[in-house]
Amino acid sequence: MARLTESEARRQQQQLLQPRPSPVGSSGPEPPGGQPDGMKDLDAIKLFVGQIPRNLDEKDLKPLFEQFGRIYELTVLKDPYTGMHKGCAFLTYCARDSAIKAQTALHEQKTLPGMARPIQVKPADSESRGGDRKLFVGMLNKQQSEEDVLRLFQPFGVIDECTVLRGPDGSSKGCAFVKFSSHTEAQAAIHALHGSQTMPGASSSLVVKFADTDKERTLRRMQQMVGQLGILTPSLTLPFSPYSAYAQALMQQQTTVLSTSGSYLSPGVAFSPCHIQQIGAVSLNGLPATPIAPASGLHSPPLLGTAAVPSLVAPITNGFAGVVPFPGGHPALETVYANGLVPYPAQSPTVAETLHPAFSGVQQYTAMYPTAAITPIAHSVPQPPPLLQQQQREGPEGCNLFIYHLPQEFGDTELTQMFLPFGNIISSKVFMDRATNQSKCFGFVSFDNPASAQTAIQAMNGFQIGMKRLKVQLKRPKDPGHPY
DNA sequence: TTCCATT
């Protein structure tokens, strides 16, 4: 709560500062009251500025850019809900010429303190018409540099940008982005190059396709997380499947993307609304929830609960691909789906029809997972941080969720895992009945930022598990004015 | 084998 008021105050302060002193480059004093922010040229260019340290705001950045001309508008991009600095900004000079000078002088030329990569100063996406022109290039070999890729693509048009993706150590990830000046050129390159050759050492032929959109990227990430959850928690996968929840969350995330092209989904994670209902039907029919969980059935195996979850947090929160401890998919996971649980006919079979094959799928799955198979995974995680052990730490206001209508079988671990994809979880707790040691079917999850909480609400509120629908809403803030 | 951010 302190954060919001702070940022509001800052915003107000900035507004007060609006009638600012005349910029360095301008001649003579401003006419009082006149020319509020000046006029911008009709052909002015809006610039995108990237790689800005998050502790710099407009007033910190102004001096850097003013030396190239009078600034018409400079806006640091912030998350609309949290006010969190996004590390980039939009900049428009009054004069087109200033923008060009700034781009020439600064783009990739200077690295701001604390940044790993040089500052980006280039026309904003909104400035360029012409839709898709950025390509993803896969199946390069790791020796190929930007120059090599450039050589490959130059014949098809003007290349605005060419980046080989690299790991933290600078080694190539075997793929690249190439941005052409037009969609047509990009299309031509795809046509000519995709599958055209196999780079020495690459496992298959060159991939050239349009790069993922933001939406596709988000989806892809969630899918990766879903995959990891399945690997980490085989005992939880069925029948109260986080899969079904995530599947629906995924469905909600995407609007038209998947409905038109589901081709890039792997079979194992391709869901349809029909399949989700099937999974729901299974759970409401009272299948044993966690076949290899300890006797109580209320808690997950400690190894999973304490070790596996934090290991998942790392890649989500800091994006270090290198720390993901479980490369590749899991064959057993495929098996479940291959054995008829998910791929039902689309007709809407009766409950009786769905129950049997689903049940056999469960049996088969658990049979392949003696606990011994899980243990090495948990052990591979060094120093399990006591993430779940800590007492209910509340997040800031707006970060804490109340979740009701949880399945009886859900414990803290399940709750945590269900909400992991939406952000960094500070704490999560399912409330238990003291007398019976049974879940009260509600709990709390705290994120470290309100945006994650909102995302989680959007994705999970109303989600159907079995006969119940989750209620996911902000926890009522403790109001000191109303002690009761 | 999908990136650092695009109001």
Short mmCIF file of C-alpha atoms (C1' of nucleotides) in Angstrom, two decimals:
data_model
loop_
_atom_site.label_atom_id
_atom_site.label_comp_id
_atom_site.label_asym_id
_atom_site.label_seq_id
_atom_site.Cartn_x
_atom_site.Cartn_y
_atom_site.Cartn_z
CA MET A 1 0.00 0.00 0.00
CA ALA A 2 2.91 2.23 0.68
CA ARG A 3 4.04 1.62 -2.84
CA LEU A 4 0.89 2.88 -4.49
CA THR A 5 0.68 6.04 -2.53
CA GLU A 6 4.32 6.65 -3.13
CA SER A 7 4.05 6.31 -6.84
CA GLU A 8 0.99 8.51 -6.86
CA ALA A 9 2.86 11.13 -5.00
CA ARG A 10 5.68 10.86 -7.44
CA ARG A 11 3.33 11.24 -10.35
CA GLN A 12 1.84 14.34 -8.85
CA GLN A 13 5.26 15.70 -8.25
CA GLN A 14 6.07 15.18 -11.86
CA GLN A 15 3.00 17.02 -12.92
CA LEU A 16 4.03 19.93 -10.79
CA LEU A 17 7.36 19.87 -12.50
CA GLN A 18 5.83 20.02 -15.94
CA PRO A 19 6.54 23.69 -16.63
CA ARG A 20 10.15 22.78 -16.61
CA PRO A 21 13.12 25.04 -17.23
CA SER A 22 14.12 25.43 -20.82
CA PRO A 23 16.07 22.47 -22.10
CA VAL A 24 19.76 22.65 -22.64
CA GLY A 25 19.63 22.72 -26.39
CA SER A 26 17.03 25.44 -26.81
CA SER A 27 17.90 29.06 -27.34
CA GLY A 28 16.53 31.74 -25.10
CA PRO A 29 13.90 31.54 -22.38
CA GLU A 30 10.49 30.01 -22.94
CA PRO A 31 7.71 32.43 -23.57
CA PRO A 32 5.83 32.38 -20.28
CA GLY A 33 2.69 30.34 -20.48
CA GLY A 34 3.09 29.82 -24.19
CA GLN A 35 4.30 26.72 -25.96
CA PRO A 36 3.46 24.36 -23.11
CA ASP A 37 5.53 21.49 -24.30
CA GLY A 38 6.32 22.92 -27.63
CA MET A 39 5.12 21.58 -30.91
CA LYS A 40 6.50 18.49 -32.41
CA ASP A 41 7.24 18.26 -36.07
CA LEU A 42 4.70 16.45 -38.15
CA ASP A 43 7.35 13.97 -39.15
CA ALA A 44 8.66 13.43 -35.65
CA ILE A 45 9.63 9.89 -34.74
CA LYS A 46 8.65 8.18 -31.56
CA LEU A 47 11.62 6.30 -30.22
CA PHE A 48 11.66 3.22 -28.10
CA VAL A 49 14.37 3.27 -25.46
CA GLY A 50 15.37 -0.03 -23.94
CA GLN A 51 17.86 -1.30 -21.37
CA ILE A 52 17.10 1.41 -18.87
CA PRO A 53 17.95 0.66 -15.26
CA ARG A 54 14.75 0.41 -13.29
CA ASN A 55 15.82 2.97 -10.81
CA LEU A 56 15.92 5.76 -13.37
CA ASP A 57 12.79 7.72 -14.05
CA GLU A 58 11.96 10.46 -16.52
CA LYS A 59 13.82 13.16 -14.72
CA ASP A 60 16.94 11.03 -14.51
CA LEU A 61 16.81 10.24 -18.20
CA LYS A 62 16.02 13.69 -19.48
CA PRO A 63 19.57 15.05 -19.30
CA LEU A 64 20.86 12.14 -21.31
CA PHE A 65 18.46 12.76 -24.16
CA GLU A 66 18.16 16.50 -24.07
CA GLN A 67 21.59 16.92 -25.51
CA PHE A 68 20.23 15.88 -28.89
CA GLY A 69 17.39 18.33 -28.99
CA ARG A 70 14.26 19.43 -27.36
CA ILE A 71 12.15 16.65 -25.94
CA TYR A 72 8.47 16.66 -26.73
CA GLU A 73 7.59 13.69 -24.60
CA LEU A 74 9.47 11.17 -22.52
CA THR A 75 7.59 8.39 -20.78
CA VAL A 76 9.02 5.55 -18.81
CA LEU A 77 6.86 2.50 -19.31
CA LYS A 78 5.28 1.22 -16.16
CA ASP A 79 3.04 -1.62 -15.33
CA PRO A 80 -0.42 -0.09 -15.27
CA TYR A 81 -1.38 -1.84 -12.10
CA THR A 82 1.76 -1.90 -10.01
CA GLY A 83 3.47 1.14 -11.42
CA MET A 84 6.51 -1.03 -11.77
CA HIS A 85 9.21 0.32 -14.06
CA LYS A 86 9.43 -1.85 -17.14
CA GLY A 87 12.98 -0.93 -18.01
CA CYS A 88 12.11 0.94 -21.16
CA ALA A 89 10.61 4.20 -22.32
CA PHE A 90 9.13 6.11 -25.22
CA LEU A 91 10.82 9.25 -26.35
CA THR A 92 9.64 11.79 -28.86
CA TYR A 93 11.69 14.80 -29.80
CA CYS A 94 10.13 17.91 -31.17
CA ALA A 95 12.31 17.54 -34.20
CA ARG A 96 12.74 14.44 -36.28
CA ASP A 97 16.38 15.30 -36.66
CA SER A 98 16.97 15.07 -32.93
CA ALA A 99 15.62 11.55 -32.89
CA ILE A 100 17.98 10.49 -35.60
CA LYS A 101 20.90 12.07 -33.82
CA ALA A 102 19.98 10.40 -30.56
CA GLN A 103 19.61 7.03 -32.19
CA THR A 104 22.94 7.35 -33.95
CA ALA A 105 24.75 8.49 -30.84
CA LEU A 106 23.19 6.16 -28.30
CA HIS A 107 21.72 3.01 -29.81
CA GLU A 108 23.94 0.11 -28.80
CA GLN A 109 26.64 2.69 -28.05
CA LYS A 110 26.45 3.07 -24.34
CA THR A 111 25.50 0.87 -21.43
CA LEU A 112 23.67 2.40 -18.52
CA PRO A 113 24.88 1.49 -15.03
CA GLY A 114 23.87 -1.95 -13.96
CA MET A 115 22.70 -3.10 -17.37
CA ALA A 116 24.15 -6.12 -19.07
CA ARG A 117 23.38 -4.87 -22.54
CA PRO A 118 23.79 -1.51 -24.24
CA ILE A 119 20.96 0.97 -24.39
CA GLN A 120 18.48 0.64 -27.23
CA VAL A 121 17.27 3.72 -29.04
CA LYS A 122 15.21 3.02 -32.11
CA PRO A 123 11.88 3.86 -33.66
CA ALA A 124 9.04 2.40 -31.63
CA ASP A 125 7.10 -0.49 -33.08
CA SER A 126 4.16 1.82 -33.49
CA GLU A 127 6.18 3.87 -35.95
CA SER A 128 6.59 1.12 -38.46
CA ARG A 129 3.74 -0.21 -40.43
CA GLY A 130 3.96 -3.55 -42.07
CA GLY A 131 3.10 -6.38 -39.73
CA ASP A 132 5.12 -9.50 -39.17
CA ARG A 133 8.63 -9.08 -40.33
CA LYS A 134 10.60 -10.68 -37.59
CA LEU A 135 11.76 -14.22 -38.06
CA PHE A 136 12.82 -16.88 -35.69
CA VAL A 137 15.68 -18.96 -37.00
CA GLY A 138 16.25 -22.29 -35.37
CA MET A 139 18.63 -25.18 -35.82
CA LEU A 140 21.66 -23.06 -36.41
CA ASN A 141 24.84 -24.51 -35.16
CA LYS A 142 26.38 -22.92 -32.15
CA GLN A 143 29.36 -21.63 -34.03
CA GLN A 144 27.34 -19.41 -36.31
CA SER A 145 27.53 -15.73 -35.52
CA GLU A 146 25.35 -12.78 -36.43
CA GLU A 147 27.49 -12.31 -39.52
CA ASP A 148 26.84 -15.84 -40.68
CA VAL A 149 23.13 -15.43 -40.21
CA LEU A 150 23.23 -12.10 -41.96
CA ARG A 151 24.93 -13.64 -44.95
CA LEU A 152 22.25 -16.25 -45.09
CA PHE A 153 19.36 -13.82 -45.06
CA GLN A 154 20.71 -10.79 -46.86
CA PRO A 155 19.67 -11.96 -50.31
CA PHE A 156 16.02 -11.66 -49.37
CA GLY A 157 15.86 -8.05 -48.34
CA VAL A 158 16.94 -5.32 -46.02
CA ILE A 159 17.66 -6.58 -42.54
CA ASP A 160 16.88 -4.24 -39.67
CA GLU A 161 18.07 -6.47 -36.91
CA CYS A 162 19.87 -9.72 -36.49
CA THR A 163 20.52 -11.31 -33.12
CA VAL A 164 21.86 -14.69 -32.23
CA LEU A 165 20.42 -15.81 -28.91
CA ARG A 166 23.06 -16.55 -26.36
CA GLY A 167 23.24 -17.92 -22.89
CA PRO A 168 24.72 -16.02 -19.97
CA ASP A 169 28.15 -17.29 -20.93
CA GLY A 170 27.80 -15.87 -24.40
CA SER A 171 27.49 -19.21 -26.11
CA SER A 172 24.96 -19.45 -28.88
CA LYS A 173 21.67 -21.17 -28.23
CA GLY A 174 21.55 -22.21 -31.83
CA CYS A 175 18.83 -19.83 -32.82
CA ALA A 176 18.43 -16.24 -33.87
CA PHE A 177 16.03 -13.46 -34.68
CA VAL A 178 16.15 -11.69 -38.00
CA LYS A 179 14.04 -8.66 -38.69
CA PHE A 180 13.43 -7.63 -42.25
CA SER A 181 12.22 -4.25 -43.34
CA SER A 182 9.01 -5.75 -44.65
CA HIS A 183 6.73 -8.69 -44.25
CA THR A 184 7.20 -9.62 -47.88
CA GLU A 185 10.93 -9.96 -47.55
CA ALA A 186 10.53 -12.04 -44.43
CA GLN A 187 8.07 -14.26 -46.19
CA ALA A 188 10.46 -14.74 -49.07
CA ALA A 189 13.22 -15.78 -46.69
CA ILE A 190 10.98 -18.35 -45.05
CA HIS A 191 10.05 -19.76 -48.37
CA ALA A 192 13.62 -20.03 -49.55
CA LEU A 193 15.39 -21.07 -46.38
CA HIS A 194 13.08 -23.04 -44.13
CA GLY A 195 14.17 -26.65 -44.18
CA SER A 196 16.51 -25.87 -47.02
CA GLN A 197 19.66 -27.14 -45.36
CA THR A 198 21.02 -28.74 -42.26
CA MET A 199 23.80 -26.94 -40.48
CA PRO A 200 26.79 -29.06 -39.56
CA GLY A 201 26.15 -30.46 -36.13
CA ALA A 202 22.49 -29.48 -36.04
CA SER A 203 20.01 -32.22 -35.36
CA SER A 204 17.62 -31.24 -38.09
CA SER A 205 17.18 -28.86 -40.94
CA LEU A 206 17.11 -25.11 -40.62
CA VAL A 207 13.95 -23.63 -39.14
CA VAL A 208 12.79 -20.27 -40.43
CA LYS A 209 9.44 -18.96 -39.30
CA PHE A 210 7.80 -15.84 -38.00
CA ALA A 211 8.80 -15.21 -34.42
CA ASP A 212 6.32 -15.75 -31.63
CA THR A 213 4.06 -12.92 -30.71
CA ASP A 214 3.96 -11.82 -27.11
CA LYS A 215 0.86 -13.82 -26.55
CA GLU A 216 2.40 -16.92 -27.98
CA ARG A 217 5.42 -16.36 -25.82
CA THR A 218 3.34 -16.16 -22.68
CA LEU A 219 1.55 -19.31 -23.65
CA ARG A 220 4.74 -21.12 -24.37
CA ARG A 221 6.09 -20.25 -20.97
CA MET A 222 3.01 -21.43 -19.22
CA GLN A 223 3.16 -24.64 -21.14
CA GLN A 224 6.71 -25.15 -20.06
CA MET A 225 5.67 -24.67 -16.48
CA VAL A 226 2.83 -27.08 -16.87
CA GLY A 227 5.27 -29.62 -18.20
CA GLN A 228 7.54 -29.15 -15.25
CA LEU A 229 4.73 -29.49 -12.78
CA GLY A 230 3.82 -32.82 -14.26
CA ILE A 231 7.34 -34.07 -13.96
CA LEU A 232 7.71 -32.85 -10.43
CA THR A 233 4.47 -34.08 -9.02
CA PRO A 234 3.33 -37.24 -10.69
CA SER A 235 1.25 -38.12 -7.65
CA LEU A 236 -0.74 -34.97 -8.02
CA THR A 237 -1.27 -35.07 -11.67
CA LEU A 238 -4.45 -37.04 -11.53
CA PRO A 239 -7.25 -36.85 -10.93
CA PHE A 240 -7.30 -33.43 -9.29
CA SER A 241 -5.12 -32.31 -11.97
CA PRO A 242 -3.34 -29.03 -11.96
CA TYR A 243 -3.27 -29.82 -15.64
CA SER A 244 -6.91 -29.16 -15.97
CA ALA A 245 -6.57 -25.87 -14.17
CA TYR A 246 -3.67 -24.80 -16.24
CA ALA A 247 -5.28 -26.01 -19.35
CA GLN A 248 -8.15 -23.72 -18.68
CA ALA A 249 -5.86 -20.92 -17.67
CA LEU A 250 -4.13 -21.38 -20.95
CA MET A 251 -7.40 -21.34 -22.78
CA GLN A 252 -8.26 -18.11 -21.10
CA GLN A 253 -4.93 -16.56 -21.86
CA GLN A 254 -5.26 -17.09 -25.50
CA THR A 255 -8.12 -15.79 -27.46
CA THR A 256 -7.70 -16.64 -31.06
CA VAL A 257 -4.18 -17.89 -31.20
CA LEU A 258 -4.74 -21.53 -30.54
CA SER A 259 -8.15 -21.80 -32.03
CA THR A 260 -6.70 -21.07 -35.40
CA SER A 261 -3.39 -22.81 -35.09
CA GLY A 262 -2.68 -25.40 -32.46
CA SER A 263 0.09 -26.87 -34.45
CA TYR A 264 2.96 -25.84 -32.25
CA LEU A 265 1.49 -27.48 -29.21
CA SER A 266 2.97 -30.79 -28.42
CA PRO A 267 0.42 -33.57 -28.20
CA GLY A 268 1.02 -33.98 -24.49
CA VAL A 269 -0.19 -30.52 -23.62
CA ALA A 270 -2.80 -29.92 -26.25
CA PHE A 271 -6.08 -29.48 -24.47
CA SER A 272 -9.51 -28.72 -25.67
CA PRO A 273 -12.48 -27.62 -23.57
CA CYS A 274 -13.91 -31.05 -24.09
CA HIS A 275 -10.92 -32.69 -22.49
CA ILE A 276 -11.01 -30.42 -19.54
CA GLN A 277 -14.55 -31.41 -18.79
CA GLN A 278 -13.57 -35.01 -18.94
CA ILE A 279 -10.91 -34.58 -16.33
CA GLY A 280 -13.36 -32.75 -14.14
CA ALA A 281 -15.83 -35.58 -14.45
CA VAL A 282 -13.27 -38.07 -13.32
CA SER A 283 -12.45 -36.19 -10.18
CA LEU A 284 -16.00 -35.77 -9.10
CA ASN A 285 -16.48 -39.45 -9.35
CA GLY A 286 -14.37 -40.00 -6.33
CA LEU A 287 -11.22 -41.51 -7.60
CA PRO A 288 -8.54 -41.86 -4.94
CA ALA A 289 -6.78 -38.57 -5.07
CA THR A 290 -3.14 -39.24 -4.38
CA PRO A 291 -2.33 -42.88 -4.70
CA ILE A 292 1.27 -42.63 -3.61
CA ALA A 293 0.88 -39.93 -1.03
CA PRO A 294 1.31 -40.75 2.64
CA ALA A 295 -1.54 -42.27 4.56
CA SER A 296 -3.38 -39.11 5.45
CA GLY A 297 -3.71 -38.17 1.85
CA LEU A 298 -3.78 -34.59 2.90
CA HIS A 299 -0.17 -33.80 2.40
CA SER A 300 2.19 -34.44 -0.39
CA PRO A 301 5.40 -36.29 0.15
CA PRO A 302 7.69 -33.89 2.00
CA LEU A 303 10.40 -34.31 -0.56
CA LEU A 304 8.19 -32.97 -3.24
CA GLY A 305 6.67 -30.30 -1.15
CA THR A 306 9.78 -28.68 0.09
CA ALA A 307 12.37 -29.36 -2.50
CA ALA A 308 10.64 -29.44 -5.79
CA VAL A 309 8.70 -26.26 -5.52
CA PRO A 310 11.50 -23.83 -4.90
CA SER A 311 13.40 -25.36 -7.75
CA LEU A 312 10.53 -24.36 -9.93
CA VAL A 313 10.46 -20.87 -8.64
CA ALA A 314 13.89 -20.02 -9.86
CA PRO A 315 13.34 -20.23 -13.59
CA ILE A 316 10.04 -18.44 -13.31
CA THR A 317 11.23 -15.51 -11.35
CA ASN A 318 14.68 -14.87 -12.62
CA GLY A 319 14.47 -16.37 -16.05
CA PHE A 320 17.71 -18.29 -15.78
CA ALA A 321 17.07 -21.02 -18.23
CA GLY A 322 20.26 -22.68 -17.11
CA VAL A 323 19.01 -23.66 -13.71
CA VAL A 324 16.07 -25.73 -14.83
CA PRO A 325 17.03 -29.04 -13.35
CA PHE A 326 14.95 -31.27 -15.56
CA PRO A 327 15.87 -31.04 -19.18
CA GLY A 328 13.63 -32.65 -21.67
CA GLY A 329 10.19 -34.10 -21.34
CA HIS A 330 9.14 -37.15 -19.45
CA PRO A 331 8.21 -40.24 -21.35
CA ALA A 332 5.78 -41.41 -18.73
CA LEU A 333 3.78 -38.27 -19.10
CA GLU A 334 3.26 -39.00 -22.74
CA THR A 335 2.15 -42.44 -21.81
CA VAL A 336 -0.74 -41.21 -19.78
CA TYR A 337 -2.12 -39.29 -22.65
CA ALA A 338 -1.31 -42.00 -25.07
CA ASN A 339 -3.43 -44.30 -22.97
CA GLY A 340 -6.63 -42.52 -23.53
CA LEU A 341 -7.07 -40.10 -20.70
CA VAL A 342 -7.02 -36.94 -22.64
CA PRO A 343 -7.69 -37.77 -26.25
CA TYR A 344 -11.37 -38.50 -26.03
CA PRO A 345 -13.69 -38.32 -28.94
CA ALA A 346 -15.39 -35.00 -29.08
CA GLN A 347 -18.95 -36.26 -28.74
CA SER A 348 -19.46 -35.86 -24.99
CA PRO A 349 -19.55 -39.42 -23.73
CA THR A 350 -21.36 -40.35 -20.57
CA VAL A 351 -19.71 -40.38 -17.22
CA ALA A 352 -19.60 -44.13 -17.21
CA GLU A 353 -17.76 -44.12 -20.45
CA THR A 354 -15.19 -41.64 -19.31
CA LEU A 355 -14.50 -43.18 -15.98
CA HIS A 356 -13.04 -46.43 -17.04
CA PRO A 357 -10.29 -45.41 -19.41
CA ALA A 358 -9.33 -42.55 -17.17
CA PHE A 359 -9.01 -44.87 -14.25
CA SER A 360 -6.79 -47.24 -16.09
CA GLY A 361 -4.68 -44.33 -17.07
CA VAL A 362 -4.17 -43.42 -13.47
CA GLN A 363 -3.21 -46.89 -12.48
CA GLN A 364 -0.73 -47.15 -15.21
CA TYR A 365 0.74 -43.83 -14.37
CA THR A 366 1.26 -44.47 -10.72
CA ALA A 367 2.59 -47.90 -11.40
CA MET A 368 5.39 -46.33 -13.33
CA TYR A 369 6.20 -44.03 -10.50
CA PRO A 370 7.37 -45.81 -7.41
CA THR A 371 8.52 -43.18 -4.96
CA ALA A 372 12.08 -44.19 -5.64
CA ALA A 373 11.74 -42.67 -9.04
CA ILE A 374 10.88 -39.35 -7.55
CA THR A 375 13.53 -39.16 -4.91
CA PRO A 376 16.53 -38.49 -7.16
CA ILE A 377 14.73 -35.55 -8.64
CA ALA A 378 14.18 -34.02 -5.27
CA HIS A 379 17.72 -34.73 -4.25
CA SER A 380 19.08 -33.01 -7.29
CA VAL A 381 17.87 -29.75 -5.83
CA PRO A 382 20.53 -28.28 -3.62
CA GLN A 383 19.53 -26.79 -0.28
CA PRO A 384 15.76 -26.74 -0.40
CA PRO A 385 14.86 -23.25 0.76
CA PRO A 386 12.15 -23.31 3.39
CA LEU A 387 9.67 -21.64 1.10
CA LEU A 388 6.66 -23.56 2.31
CA GLN A 389 7.81 -23.83 5.85
CA GLN A 390 7.61 -20.20 6.65
CA GLN A 391 4.60 -18.92 8.50
CA GLN A 392 2.00 -17.03 6.55
CA ARG A 393 3.87 -14.04 5.33
CA GLU A 394 1.49 -11.53 3.92
CA GLY A 395 2.32 -9.68 0.79
CA PRO A 396 1.61 -6.02 0.28
CA GLU A 397 -1.98 -5.01 -0.11
CA GLY A 398 -3.39 -6.30 -3.34
CA CYS A 399 -1.00 -9.22 -3.39
CA ASN A 400 -2.91 -11.60 -1.18
CA LEU A 401 -5.51 -13.95 -2.52
CA PHE A 402 -8.30 -15.76 -0.82
CA ILE A 403 -9.10 -19.05 -2.48
CA TYR A 404 -12.24 -20.95 -1.68
CA HIS A 405 -13.74 -24.22 -2.91
CA LEU A 406 -10.46 -26.00 -3.05
CA PRO A 407 -10.67 -29.74 -3.45
CA GLN A 408 -10.59 -31.49 -0.13
CA GLU A 409 -7.34 -33.14 -1.09
CA PHE A 410 -5.48 -29.95 -1.78
CA GLY A 411 -2.71 -29.15 0.65
CA ASP A 412 -0.28 -26.28 0.79
CA THR A 413 1.88 -27.81 -1.88
CA GLU A 414 -0.92 -28.24 -4.34
CA LEU A 415 -2.12 -24.74 -3.70
CA THR A 416 1.33 -23.35 -4.24
CA GLN A 417 1.83 -25.23 -7.41
CA MET A 418 -1.48 -24.23 -8.81
CA PHE A 419 -0.57 -20.57 -8.46
CA LEU A 420 3.12 -20.73 -9.25
CA PRO A 421 2.79 -19.82 -12.91
CA PHE A 422 1.31 -16.48 -12.07
CA GLY A 423 4.20 -15.07 -10.12
CA ASN A 424 6.50 -15.19 -7.20
CA ILE A 425 4.72 -16.73 -4.25
CA ILE A 426 5.62 -15.44 -0.81
CA SER A 427 3.45 -17.85 1.07
CA SER A 428 0.48 -20.12 0.65
CA LYS A 429 -1.63 -21.90 3.19
CA VAL A 430 -4.58 -24.21 3.11
CA PHE A 431 -6.60 -23.92 6.28
CA MET A 432 -7.14 -27.09 8.22
CA ASP A 433 -9.77 -28.05 10.69
CA ARG A 434 -7.98 -28.52 13.98
CA ALA A 435 -10.20 -31.29 15.24
CA THR A 436 -10.34 -33.45 12.15
CA ASN A 437 -7.14 -32.41 10.45
CA GLN A 438 -9.15 -32.00 7.29
CA SER A 439 -8.82 -29.16 4.88
CA LYS A 440 -11.40 -26.47 5.25
CA CYS A 441 -11.22 -26.12 1.52
CA PHE A 442 -9.99 -22.60 1.57
CA GLY A 443 -6.63 -20.96 1.75
CA PHE A 444 -4.49 -17.96 1.04
CA VAL A 445 -1.78 -17.28 -1.44
CA SER A 446 0.45 -14.24 -1.28
CA PHE A 447 2.40 -12.93 -4.21
CA ASP A 448 5.12 -10.36 -4.05
CA ASN A 449 3.31 -8.05 -6.42
CA PRO A 450 -0.28 -7.13 -7.21
CA ALA A 451 0.00 -7.86 -10.90
CA SER A 452 0.65 -11.53 -10.25
CA ALA A 453 -2.34 -11.60 -7.95
CA GLN A 454 -4.53 -10.06 -10.61
CA THR A 455 -3.28 -12.46 -13.24
CA ALA A 456 -4.05 -15.36 -10.95
CA ILE A 457 -7.55 -14.08 -10.33
CA GLN A 458 -8.17 -13.67 -14.01
CA ALA A 459 -6.94 -17.13 -14.80
CA MET A 460 -8.25 -19.13 -11.90
CA ASN A 461 -11.35 -17.53 -10.47
CA GLY A 462 -14.33 -19.63 -11.40
CA PHE A 463 -12.22 -22.48 -12.55
CA GLN A 464 -14.07 -25.72 -12.27
CA ILE A 465 -12.56 -28.64 -10.42
CA GLY A 466 -14.91 -31.52 -10.11
CA MET A 467 -18.27 -30.10 -9.18
CA LYS A 468 -16.82 -27.04 -7.56
CA ARG A 469 -15.68 -23.77 -8.95
CA LEU A 470 -12.76 -22.04 -7.36
CA LYS A 471 -13.38 -18.67 -5.88
CA VAL A 472 -10.26 -16.60 -6.18
CA GLN A 473 -10.32 -13.04 -4.99
CA LEU A 474 -8.25 -10.52 -3.14
CA LYS A 475 -8.05 -11.18 0.53
CA ARG A 476 -9.91 -8.57 2.52
CA PRO A 477 -7.31 -6.14 3.75
CA LYS A 478 -6.98 -5.81 7.45
CA ASP A 479 -8.66 -2.54 8.16
CA PRO A 480 -7.41 -0.98 11.36
CA GLY A 481 -10.48 1.24 11.39
CA HIS A 482 -12.73 -1.78 11.58
CA PRO A 483 -11.34 -4.23 14.06
CA TYR A 484 -14.32 -6.55 13.70
"C1'" DT B 1 15.48 -23.88 -30.97
"C1'" DT B 2 11.43 -18.06 -28.97
"C1'" DC B 3 14.39 -12.71 -27.07
"C1'" DC B 4 14.69 -7.24 -22.87
"C1'" DA B 5 11.31 -3.98 -22.08
"C1'" DT B 6 6.68 -1.45 -27.26
"C1'" DT B 7 2.10 3.16 -23.79
#
